[in-house]
XYZ file of C-alpha atoms in Angstrom:
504
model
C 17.714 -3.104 -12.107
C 19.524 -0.985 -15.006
C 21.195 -3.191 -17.316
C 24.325 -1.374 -19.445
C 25.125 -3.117 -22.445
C 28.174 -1.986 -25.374
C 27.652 -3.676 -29.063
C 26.697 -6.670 -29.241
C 26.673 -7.169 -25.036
C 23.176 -5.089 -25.607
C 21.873 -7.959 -27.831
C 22.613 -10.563 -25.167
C 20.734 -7.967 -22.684
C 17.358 -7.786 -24.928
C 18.001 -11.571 -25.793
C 18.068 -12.631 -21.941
C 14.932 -9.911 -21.216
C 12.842 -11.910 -23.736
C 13.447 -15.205 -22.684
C 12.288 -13.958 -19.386
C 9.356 -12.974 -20.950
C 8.415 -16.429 -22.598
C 9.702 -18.293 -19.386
C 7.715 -16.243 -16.673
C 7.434 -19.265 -13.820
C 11.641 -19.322 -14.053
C 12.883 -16.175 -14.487
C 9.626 -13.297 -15.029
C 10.959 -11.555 -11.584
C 14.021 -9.976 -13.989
C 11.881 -8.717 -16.446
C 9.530 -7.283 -13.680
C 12.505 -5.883 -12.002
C 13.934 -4.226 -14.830
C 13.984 -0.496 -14.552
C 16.333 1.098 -17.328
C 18.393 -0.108 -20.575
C 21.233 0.935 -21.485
C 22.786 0.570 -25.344
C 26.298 1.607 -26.093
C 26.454 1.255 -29.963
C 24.271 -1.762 -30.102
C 23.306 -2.916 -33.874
C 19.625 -3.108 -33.530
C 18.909 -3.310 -37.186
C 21.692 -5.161 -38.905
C 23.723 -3.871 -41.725
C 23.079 -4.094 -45.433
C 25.505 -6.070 -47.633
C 27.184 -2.581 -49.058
C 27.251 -1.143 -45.154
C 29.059 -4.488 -44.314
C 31.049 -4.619 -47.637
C 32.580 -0.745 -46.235
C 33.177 -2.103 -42.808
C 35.714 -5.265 -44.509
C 36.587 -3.225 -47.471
C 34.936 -5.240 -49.641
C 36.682 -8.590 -48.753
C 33.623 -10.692 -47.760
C 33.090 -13.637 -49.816
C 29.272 -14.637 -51.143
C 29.585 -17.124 -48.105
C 30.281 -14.074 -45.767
C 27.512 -11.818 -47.004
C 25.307 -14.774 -46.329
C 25.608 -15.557 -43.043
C 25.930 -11.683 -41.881
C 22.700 -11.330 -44.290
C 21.048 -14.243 -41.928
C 23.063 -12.529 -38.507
C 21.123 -9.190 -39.614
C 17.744 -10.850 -40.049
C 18.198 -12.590 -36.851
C 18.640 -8.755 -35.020
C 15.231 -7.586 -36.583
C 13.677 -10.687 -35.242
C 14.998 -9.789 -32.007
C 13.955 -6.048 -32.316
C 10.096 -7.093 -32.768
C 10.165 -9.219 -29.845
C 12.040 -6.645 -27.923
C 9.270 -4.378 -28.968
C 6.567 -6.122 -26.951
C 8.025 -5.601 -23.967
C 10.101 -2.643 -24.244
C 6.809 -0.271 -22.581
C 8.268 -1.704 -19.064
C 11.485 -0.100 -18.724
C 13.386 3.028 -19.763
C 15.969 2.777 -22.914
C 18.461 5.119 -23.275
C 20.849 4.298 -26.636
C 24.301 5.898 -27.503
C 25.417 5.586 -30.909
C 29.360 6.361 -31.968
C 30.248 8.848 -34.175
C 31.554 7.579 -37.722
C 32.949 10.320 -38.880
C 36.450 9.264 -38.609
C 36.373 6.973 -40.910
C 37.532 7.513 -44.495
C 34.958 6.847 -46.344
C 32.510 6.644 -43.695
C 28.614 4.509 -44.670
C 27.037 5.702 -47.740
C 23.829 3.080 -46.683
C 25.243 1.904 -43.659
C 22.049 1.194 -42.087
C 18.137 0.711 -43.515
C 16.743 2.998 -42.291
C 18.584 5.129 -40.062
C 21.231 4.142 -37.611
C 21.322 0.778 -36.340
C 22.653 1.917 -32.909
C 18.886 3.306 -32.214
C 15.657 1.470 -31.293
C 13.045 3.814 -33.121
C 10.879 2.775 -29.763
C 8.648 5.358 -28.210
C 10.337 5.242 -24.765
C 13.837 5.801 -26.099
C 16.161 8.649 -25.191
C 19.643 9.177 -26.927
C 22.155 9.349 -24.874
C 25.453 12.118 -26.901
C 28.961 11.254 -25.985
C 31.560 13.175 -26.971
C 34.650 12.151 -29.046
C 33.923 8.278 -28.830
C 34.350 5.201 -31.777
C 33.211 2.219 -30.881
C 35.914 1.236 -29.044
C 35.996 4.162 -26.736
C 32.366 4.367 -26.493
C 32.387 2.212 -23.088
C 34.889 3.679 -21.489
C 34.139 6.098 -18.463
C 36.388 8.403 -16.828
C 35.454 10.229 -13.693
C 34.792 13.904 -13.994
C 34.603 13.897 -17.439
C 31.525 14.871 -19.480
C 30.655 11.397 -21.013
C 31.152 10.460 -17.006
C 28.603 12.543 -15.682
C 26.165 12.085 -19.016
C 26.192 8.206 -18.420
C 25.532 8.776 -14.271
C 22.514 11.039 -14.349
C 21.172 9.079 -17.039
C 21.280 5.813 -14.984
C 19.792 7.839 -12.120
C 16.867 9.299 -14.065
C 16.410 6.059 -15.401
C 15.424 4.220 -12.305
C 11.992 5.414 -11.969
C 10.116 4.347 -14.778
C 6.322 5.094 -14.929
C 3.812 4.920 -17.322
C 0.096 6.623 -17.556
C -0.763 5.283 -20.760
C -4.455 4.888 -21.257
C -4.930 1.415 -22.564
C -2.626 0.615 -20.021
C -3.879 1.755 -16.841
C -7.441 0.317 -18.289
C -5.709 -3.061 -18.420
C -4.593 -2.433 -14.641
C -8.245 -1.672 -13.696
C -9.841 -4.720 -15.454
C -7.579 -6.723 -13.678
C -7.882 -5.934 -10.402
C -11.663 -6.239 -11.033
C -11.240 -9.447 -12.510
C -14.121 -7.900 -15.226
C -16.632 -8.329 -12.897
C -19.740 -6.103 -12.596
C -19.446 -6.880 -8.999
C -16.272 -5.051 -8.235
C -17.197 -1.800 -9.651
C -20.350 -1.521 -7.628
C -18.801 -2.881 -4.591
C -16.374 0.293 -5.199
C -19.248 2.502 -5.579
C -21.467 1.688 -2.526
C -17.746 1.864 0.023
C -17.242 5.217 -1.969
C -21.170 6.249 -1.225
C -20.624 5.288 2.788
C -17.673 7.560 3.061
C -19.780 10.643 1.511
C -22.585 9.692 3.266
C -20.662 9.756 6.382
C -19.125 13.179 5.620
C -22.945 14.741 4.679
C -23.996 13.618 8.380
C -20.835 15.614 9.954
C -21.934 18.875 12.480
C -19.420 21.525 12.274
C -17.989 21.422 15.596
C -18.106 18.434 16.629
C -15.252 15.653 17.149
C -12.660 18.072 17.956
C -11.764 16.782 20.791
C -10.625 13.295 18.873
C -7.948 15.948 17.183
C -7.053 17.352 20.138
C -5.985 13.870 21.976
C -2.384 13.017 22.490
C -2.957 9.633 21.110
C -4.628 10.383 17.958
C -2.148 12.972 17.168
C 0.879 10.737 17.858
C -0.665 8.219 15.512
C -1.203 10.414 12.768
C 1.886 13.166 13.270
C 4.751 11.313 15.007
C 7.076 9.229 12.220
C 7.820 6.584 15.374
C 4.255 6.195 17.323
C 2.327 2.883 16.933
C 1.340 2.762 13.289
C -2.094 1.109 14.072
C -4.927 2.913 16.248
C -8.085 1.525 16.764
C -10.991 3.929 17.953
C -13.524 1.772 19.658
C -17.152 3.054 21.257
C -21.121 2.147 21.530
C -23.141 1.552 18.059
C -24.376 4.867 17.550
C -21.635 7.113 19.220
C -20.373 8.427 15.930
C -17.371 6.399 14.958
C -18.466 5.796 11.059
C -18.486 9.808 10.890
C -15.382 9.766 12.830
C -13.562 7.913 10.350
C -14.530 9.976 7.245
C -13.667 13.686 8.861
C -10.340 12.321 9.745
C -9.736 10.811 5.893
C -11.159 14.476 4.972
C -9.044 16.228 7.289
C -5.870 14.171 6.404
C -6.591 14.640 2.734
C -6.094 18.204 2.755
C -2.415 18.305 3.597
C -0.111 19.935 1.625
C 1.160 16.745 0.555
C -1.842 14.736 1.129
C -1.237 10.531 1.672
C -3.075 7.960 0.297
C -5.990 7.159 2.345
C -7.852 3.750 1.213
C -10.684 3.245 2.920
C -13.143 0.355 3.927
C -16.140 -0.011 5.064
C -17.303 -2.963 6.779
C -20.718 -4.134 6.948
C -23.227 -7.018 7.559
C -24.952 -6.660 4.423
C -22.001 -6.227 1.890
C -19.976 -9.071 2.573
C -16.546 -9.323 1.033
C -13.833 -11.779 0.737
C -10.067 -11.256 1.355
C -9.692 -10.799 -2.230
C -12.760 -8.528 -2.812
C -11.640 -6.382 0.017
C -8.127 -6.508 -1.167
C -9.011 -5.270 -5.095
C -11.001 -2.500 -3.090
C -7.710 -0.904 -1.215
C -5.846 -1.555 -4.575
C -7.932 -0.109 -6.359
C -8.251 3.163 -4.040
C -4.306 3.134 -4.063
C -4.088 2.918 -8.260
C -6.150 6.265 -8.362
C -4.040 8.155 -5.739
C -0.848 7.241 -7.573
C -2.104 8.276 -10.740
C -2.902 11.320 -9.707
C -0.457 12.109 -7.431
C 2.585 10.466 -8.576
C 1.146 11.164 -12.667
C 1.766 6.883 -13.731
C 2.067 4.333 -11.942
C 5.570 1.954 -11.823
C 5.687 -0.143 -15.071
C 6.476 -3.201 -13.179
C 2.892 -3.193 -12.025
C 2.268 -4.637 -15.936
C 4.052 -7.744 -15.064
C 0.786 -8.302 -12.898
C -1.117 -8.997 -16.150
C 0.543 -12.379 -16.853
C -1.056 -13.414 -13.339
C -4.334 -14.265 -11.874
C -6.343 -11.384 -10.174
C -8.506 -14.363 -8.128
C -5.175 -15.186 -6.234
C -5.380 -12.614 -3.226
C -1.365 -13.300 -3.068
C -0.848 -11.194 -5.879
C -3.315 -8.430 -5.110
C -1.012 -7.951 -2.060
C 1.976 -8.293 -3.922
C 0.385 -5.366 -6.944
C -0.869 -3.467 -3.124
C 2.548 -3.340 -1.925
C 4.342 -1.795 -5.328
C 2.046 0.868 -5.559
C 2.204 2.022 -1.709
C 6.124 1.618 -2.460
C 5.494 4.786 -4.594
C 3.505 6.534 -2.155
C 5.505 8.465 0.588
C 2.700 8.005 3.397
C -0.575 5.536 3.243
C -3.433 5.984 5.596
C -5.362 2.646 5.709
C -8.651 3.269 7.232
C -11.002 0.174 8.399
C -14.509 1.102 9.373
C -17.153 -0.885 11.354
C -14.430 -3.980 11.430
C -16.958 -5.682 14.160
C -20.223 -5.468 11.732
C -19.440 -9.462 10.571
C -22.326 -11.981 11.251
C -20.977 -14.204 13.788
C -20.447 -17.529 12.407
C -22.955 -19.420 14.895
C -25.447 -17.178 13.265
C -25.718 -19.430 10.264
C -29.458 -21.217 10.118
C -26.980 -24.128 8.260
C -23.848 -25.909 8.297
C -22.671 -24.399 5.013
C -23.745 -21.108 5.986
C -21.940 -21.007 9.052
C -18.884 -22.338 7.208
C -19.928 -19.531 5.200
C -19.633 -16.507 7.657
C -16.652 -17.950 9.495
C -14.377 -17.857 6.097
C -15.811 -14.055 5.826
C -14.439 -13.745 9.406
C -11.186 -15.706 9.024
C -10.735 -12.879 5.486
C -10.946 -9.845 7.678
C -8.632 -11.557 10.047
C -6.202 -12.071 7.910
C -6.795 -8.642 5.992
C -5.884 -7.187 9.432
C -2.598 -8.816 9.538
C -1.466 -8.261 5.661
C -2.039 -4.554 6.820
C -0.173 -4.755 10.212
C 2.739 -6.460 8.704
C 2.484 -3.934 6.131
C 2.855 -0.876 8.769
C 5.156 -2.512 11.050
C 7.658 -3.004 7.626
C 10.858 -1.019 8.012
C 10.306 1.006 4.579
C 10.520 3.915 3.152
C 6.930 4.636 2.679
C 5.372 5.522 6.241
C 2.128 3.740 6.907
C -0.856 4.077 9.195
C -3.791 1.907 10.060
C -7.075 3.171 11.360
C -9.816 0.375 12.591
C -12.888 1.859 14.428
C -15.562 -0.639 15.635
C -17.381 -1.329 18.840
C -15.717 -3.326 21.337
C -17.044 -7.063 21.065
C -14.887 -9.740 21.972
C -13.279 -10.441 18.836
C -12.403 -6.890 18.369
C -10.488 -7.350 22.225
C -8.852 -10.287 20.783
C -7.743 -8.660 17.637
C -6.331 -5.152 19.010
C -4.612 -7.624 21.206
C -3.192 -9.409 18.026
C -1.631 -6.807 15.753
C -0.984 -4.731 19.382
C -2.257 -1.258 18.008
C -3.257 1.607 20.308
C -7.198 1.331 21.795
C -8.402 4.824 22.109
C -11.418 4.439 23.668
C -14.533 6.988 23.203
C -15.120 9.253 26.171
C -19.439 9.025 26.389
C -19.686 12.439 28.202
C -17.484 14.098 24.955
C -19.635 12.381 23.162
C -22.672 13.583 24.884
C -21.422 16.720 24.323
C -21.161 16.506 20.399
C -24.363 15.200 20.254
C -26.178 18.125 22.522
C -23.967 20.358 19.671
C -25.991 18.211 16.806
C -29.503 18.658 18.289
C -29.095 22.289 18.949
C -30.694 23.039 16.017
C -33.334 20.950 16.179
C -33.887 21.780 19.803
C -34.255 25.766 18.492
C -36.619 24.550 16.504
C -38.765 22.701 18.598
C -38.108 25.133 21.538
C -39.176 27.977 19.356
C -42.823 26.111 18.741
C -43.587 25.656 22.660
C -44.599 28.913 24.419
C -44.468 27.975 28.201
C -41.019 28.368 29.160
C -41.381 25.851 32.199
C -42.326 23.405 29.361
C -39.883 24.414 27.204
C -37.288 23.640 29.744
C -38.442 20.329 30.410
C -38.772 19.124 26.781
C -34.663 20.548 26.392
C -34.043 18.612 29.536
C -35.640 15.162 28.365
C -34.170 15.712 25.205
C -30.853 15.647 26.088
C -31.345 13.145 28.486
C -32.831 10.566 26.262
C -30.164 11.463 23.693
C -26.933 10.583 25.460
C -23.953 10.089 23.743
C -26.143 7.878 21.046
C -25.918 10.374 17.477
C -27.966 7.609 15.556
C -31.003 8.425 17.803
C -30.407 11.766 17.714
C -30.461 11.647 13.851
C -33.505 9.668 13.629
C -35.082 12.093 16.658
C -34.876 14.587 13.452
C -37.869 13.563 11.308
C -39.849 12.823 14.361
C -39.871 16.498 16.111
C -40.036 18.550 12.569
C -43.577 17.282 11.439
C -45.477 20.441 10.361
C -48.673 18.506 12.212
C -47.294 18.595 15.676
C -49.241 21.221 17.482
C -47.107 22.755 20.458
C -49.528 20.441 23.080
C -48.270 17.306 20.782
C -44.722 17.986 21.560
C -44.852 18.516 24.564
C -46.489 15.579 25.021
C -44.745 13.227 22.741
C -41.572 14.488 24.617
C -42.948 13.667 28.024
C -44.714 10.259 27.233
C -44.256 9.486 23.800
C -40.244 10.092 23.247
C -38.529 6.465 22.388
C -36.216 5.836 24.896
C -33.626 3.962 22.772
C -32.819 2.702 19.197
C -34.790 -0.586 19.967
C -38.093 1.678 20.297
C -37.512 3.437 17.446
C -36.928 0.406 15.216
C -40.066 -0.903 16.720
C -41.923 2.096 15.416
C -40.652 2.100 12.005
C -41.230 -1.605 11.729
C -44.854 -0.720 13.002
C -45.351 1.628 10.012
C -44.497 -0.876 7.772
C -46.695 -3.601 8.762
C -49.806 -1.330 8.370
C -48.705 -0.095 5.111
C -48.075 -4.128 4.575
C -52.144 -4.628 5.432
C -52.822 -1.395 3.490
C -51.500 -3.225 0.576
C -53.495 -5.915 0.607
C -56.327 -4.413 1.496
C -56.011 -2.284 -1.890
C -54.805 -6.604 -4.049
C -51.104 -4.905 -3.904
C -48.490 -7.568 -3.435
C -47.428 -7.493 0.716
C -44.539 -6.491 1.767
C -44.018 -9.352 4.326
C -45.223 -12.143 1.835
């Protein structure tokens, strides 16, 4: 809202602002609405007795000097309280010219002129040829016209990157908590670690495919896609490349991202703060401040998930496109998983706050707006995950296991060279390439884990040969049950040696 206000109409206008203020349940939405401020030759100061003595030519009586003595102290009252909140809008103040007066003010005004605010955010506003009477008259196609319109037009974004400021924004959305900002680090970690474990040339063919590129190019496609494939088949990685890729636009979008996992487990709130807090940095730096009305968020609790939406929603309203991107949404212990009644009750509220994450974000996407808006889920296909694509009705794109297979073939190539170039039969050589890609699959995690196994230095080319033909796991399960093998007789190691066990 821009509020245009001439004399004493602009009192009323900071009046009614600061009552808003101090009555935030009634009427706080007018404050936080509240774009730009107008003055026309407001009195923010009050006059002196010899500035009002000029203006009645000297025919006030001690009585009359009083009470415009009191009327002036009242206005500087005003103007601290103004003051306060005055950092959430634009002011713009137009003062008229006096010099048609006789004698004009000697000390009209202590100090300066009372038609100006002396506040930091303040712009004057020069009319030409105006008294105070004419000052609020507009004519089209005049100067003073076309002054007053692309003032009120600049005026209606009003953004702020103050330090203390955007600090107070932060702590809020934490709620202080220790627990936020390493929450923040560790999703930030998985997306980097996902983007180290990338193989050039593979996932192209998730670019190339007519539904992935409607999602993400066409302005009237689904808004919501939801990749779904096998644990292991490279979705995690998936997700980060295509934040990377999407990032390096010309005019990149906001891409908050989430990752969701059994051993980080986050309420509606928590996850809420999280995209917020992804979405406060992009508009900061892309936008250079963020929309003052996002400080009428202070005055409010950061532990009611409500108004994280609510702060969510005004800063992707200065965003012209928002990628949301939801990672591993099936990696929730299932309530009936709990070993007790509160702990079940436990896992199914964690459930029920991705649920309704979910459909904050749909209705979010599926809102007629200006701001064009994407979601992203990738999981593996349980039976919730059928239920929910089902729910929000976003676009299943399904992974193809032979392209897969493919990418995965790409990823041990190197590793295969290796191991290849250590083997000096070539009928053997063929058969270890052959087993390894068959054992492989379209499954990236055991390829990844494969790694470590085929490059010890102490593997003669006999050993790998055999360990490929016999002693290869055949799945993630074996390979678990190796590691967990290891640890065990490190575990009796330790107490062998009076170190504390491992599985005590």
């Amino acid at each position: 809202m821009t509020f245009i206000g001439h004399g004493t109409g602009g009192i009323v206008i900071k009046s009614a602002l600061c009552y808003s203020q101090s009555r935030q349940t009634q009427f706080g939405f007018i404050l936080k609405k509240t774009k730009h401020v107008i003055f026309l030759d407001t009195p923010h100061l009050g006059f002196n007795e010899t500035a009002w003595c000029s203006v009645s030519g000297d025919a006030l009586s001690e009585r009359g000097k009083g009470q415009w003595t009191l009327w002036s102290t009242v206005l500087s009252d005003l103007r601290r309280t103004f003051a306060e909140i005055s950092i959430r809008f634009n002011i713009t103040s137009a003062c008229a010219s006096l010099t048609n007066r006789l004698k004009g003010f000697e000390d009209d005004v202590a100090p300066g002129d009372s038609g100006l605010t002396y506040l930091p955010n303040e712009v004057p506003l020069y009319l030409e040829r105006v008294n105070h009477t004419t000052i609020s008259k507009f004519y089209k196609d005049t100067v003073n016209y076309d002054r007053l319109l692309s003032c009120i037009c600049t005026g209606m974004s009003c953004l702020t990157n103050d330090e203390e400021q955007i600090q107070s924004l932060r702590r809020w959305i934490g709620g202080g908590l220790e627990s936020h900002a390493q929450s923040e680090a560790w999703n930030q970690a998985a997306h980097e670690r996902n983007l180290t474990r990338y193989h050039p040339g593979t996932c192209k063919w998730l670019f190339e495919d007519q539904r992935f590129k409607s999602w993400s190019e066409a302005s009237n496609s689904n808004p919501i896609l939801w990749l779904t494939g096998p644990g292991g088949a490279g979705k995690s990685v998936m997700c980060s490349v295509v934040i990377d890729v999407i990032s390096r636009q010309r005019q990149p979008p906001a891409t908050p991202y989430l990752m969701v996992t059994f051993n980080q487990e986050r309420s509606r709130c928590q996850i809420a703060t999280l995209l917020a807090s992804q979405l406060l940095d992009y508009v900061l730096k892309e936008q250079r401040g963020v929309d003052t009305e996002a400080l009428s968020f202070l005055t409010q609790s950061s532990s009611v998930c409500d108004n994280i939406y609510a702060f969510i929603k005004l800063l992707v309203s200065q965003c012209s496109s928002v990628f949301f991107f939801l990672d591993g949404v099936n990696e929730t212990y299932m309530a009936e998983s709990g070993d007790s009644q509160k702990r079940r009750e436990e896992l199914q509220r964690l459930n029920d706050d991705l649920n309704s994450t979910l459909a904050f974000l749909t209705s979010l996407s599926r809102d007629r707006q200006e701001t064009r808006i994407r979601l992203w889920c990738s999981s593996q296909k349980t039976n919730s995950v059928v239920d929910w694509v089902d729910q929000i009705g976003g676009v299943e794109l399904a992974v193809d296991e032979n392209l897969v297979q493919a990418d995965v073939s790409r990823y041990l190539s190197k590793i295969k060279d290796e191991t290849l170039n250590r083997i000096p039969n070539e009928v053997e050589r063929l058969e270890v390439e052959a087993l390894l890609d068959g054992r492989a699959g379209a499954n990236f995690r055991w390829a990844y884990m494969m790694k470590d196994i085929l490059r010890d230095p102490k593997l003669t080319p006999g050993d790998l040969v055999a360990l490929v033909q016999k002693g290869l796991p055949r799945d993630l399960r074996e390979i678990y049950a190796a590691r967990v093998e290891e640890l065990m007789k490190l575990d009796k190691r330790d107490q062998q040696d009076g170190r504390w066990p491992l599985a005590k």
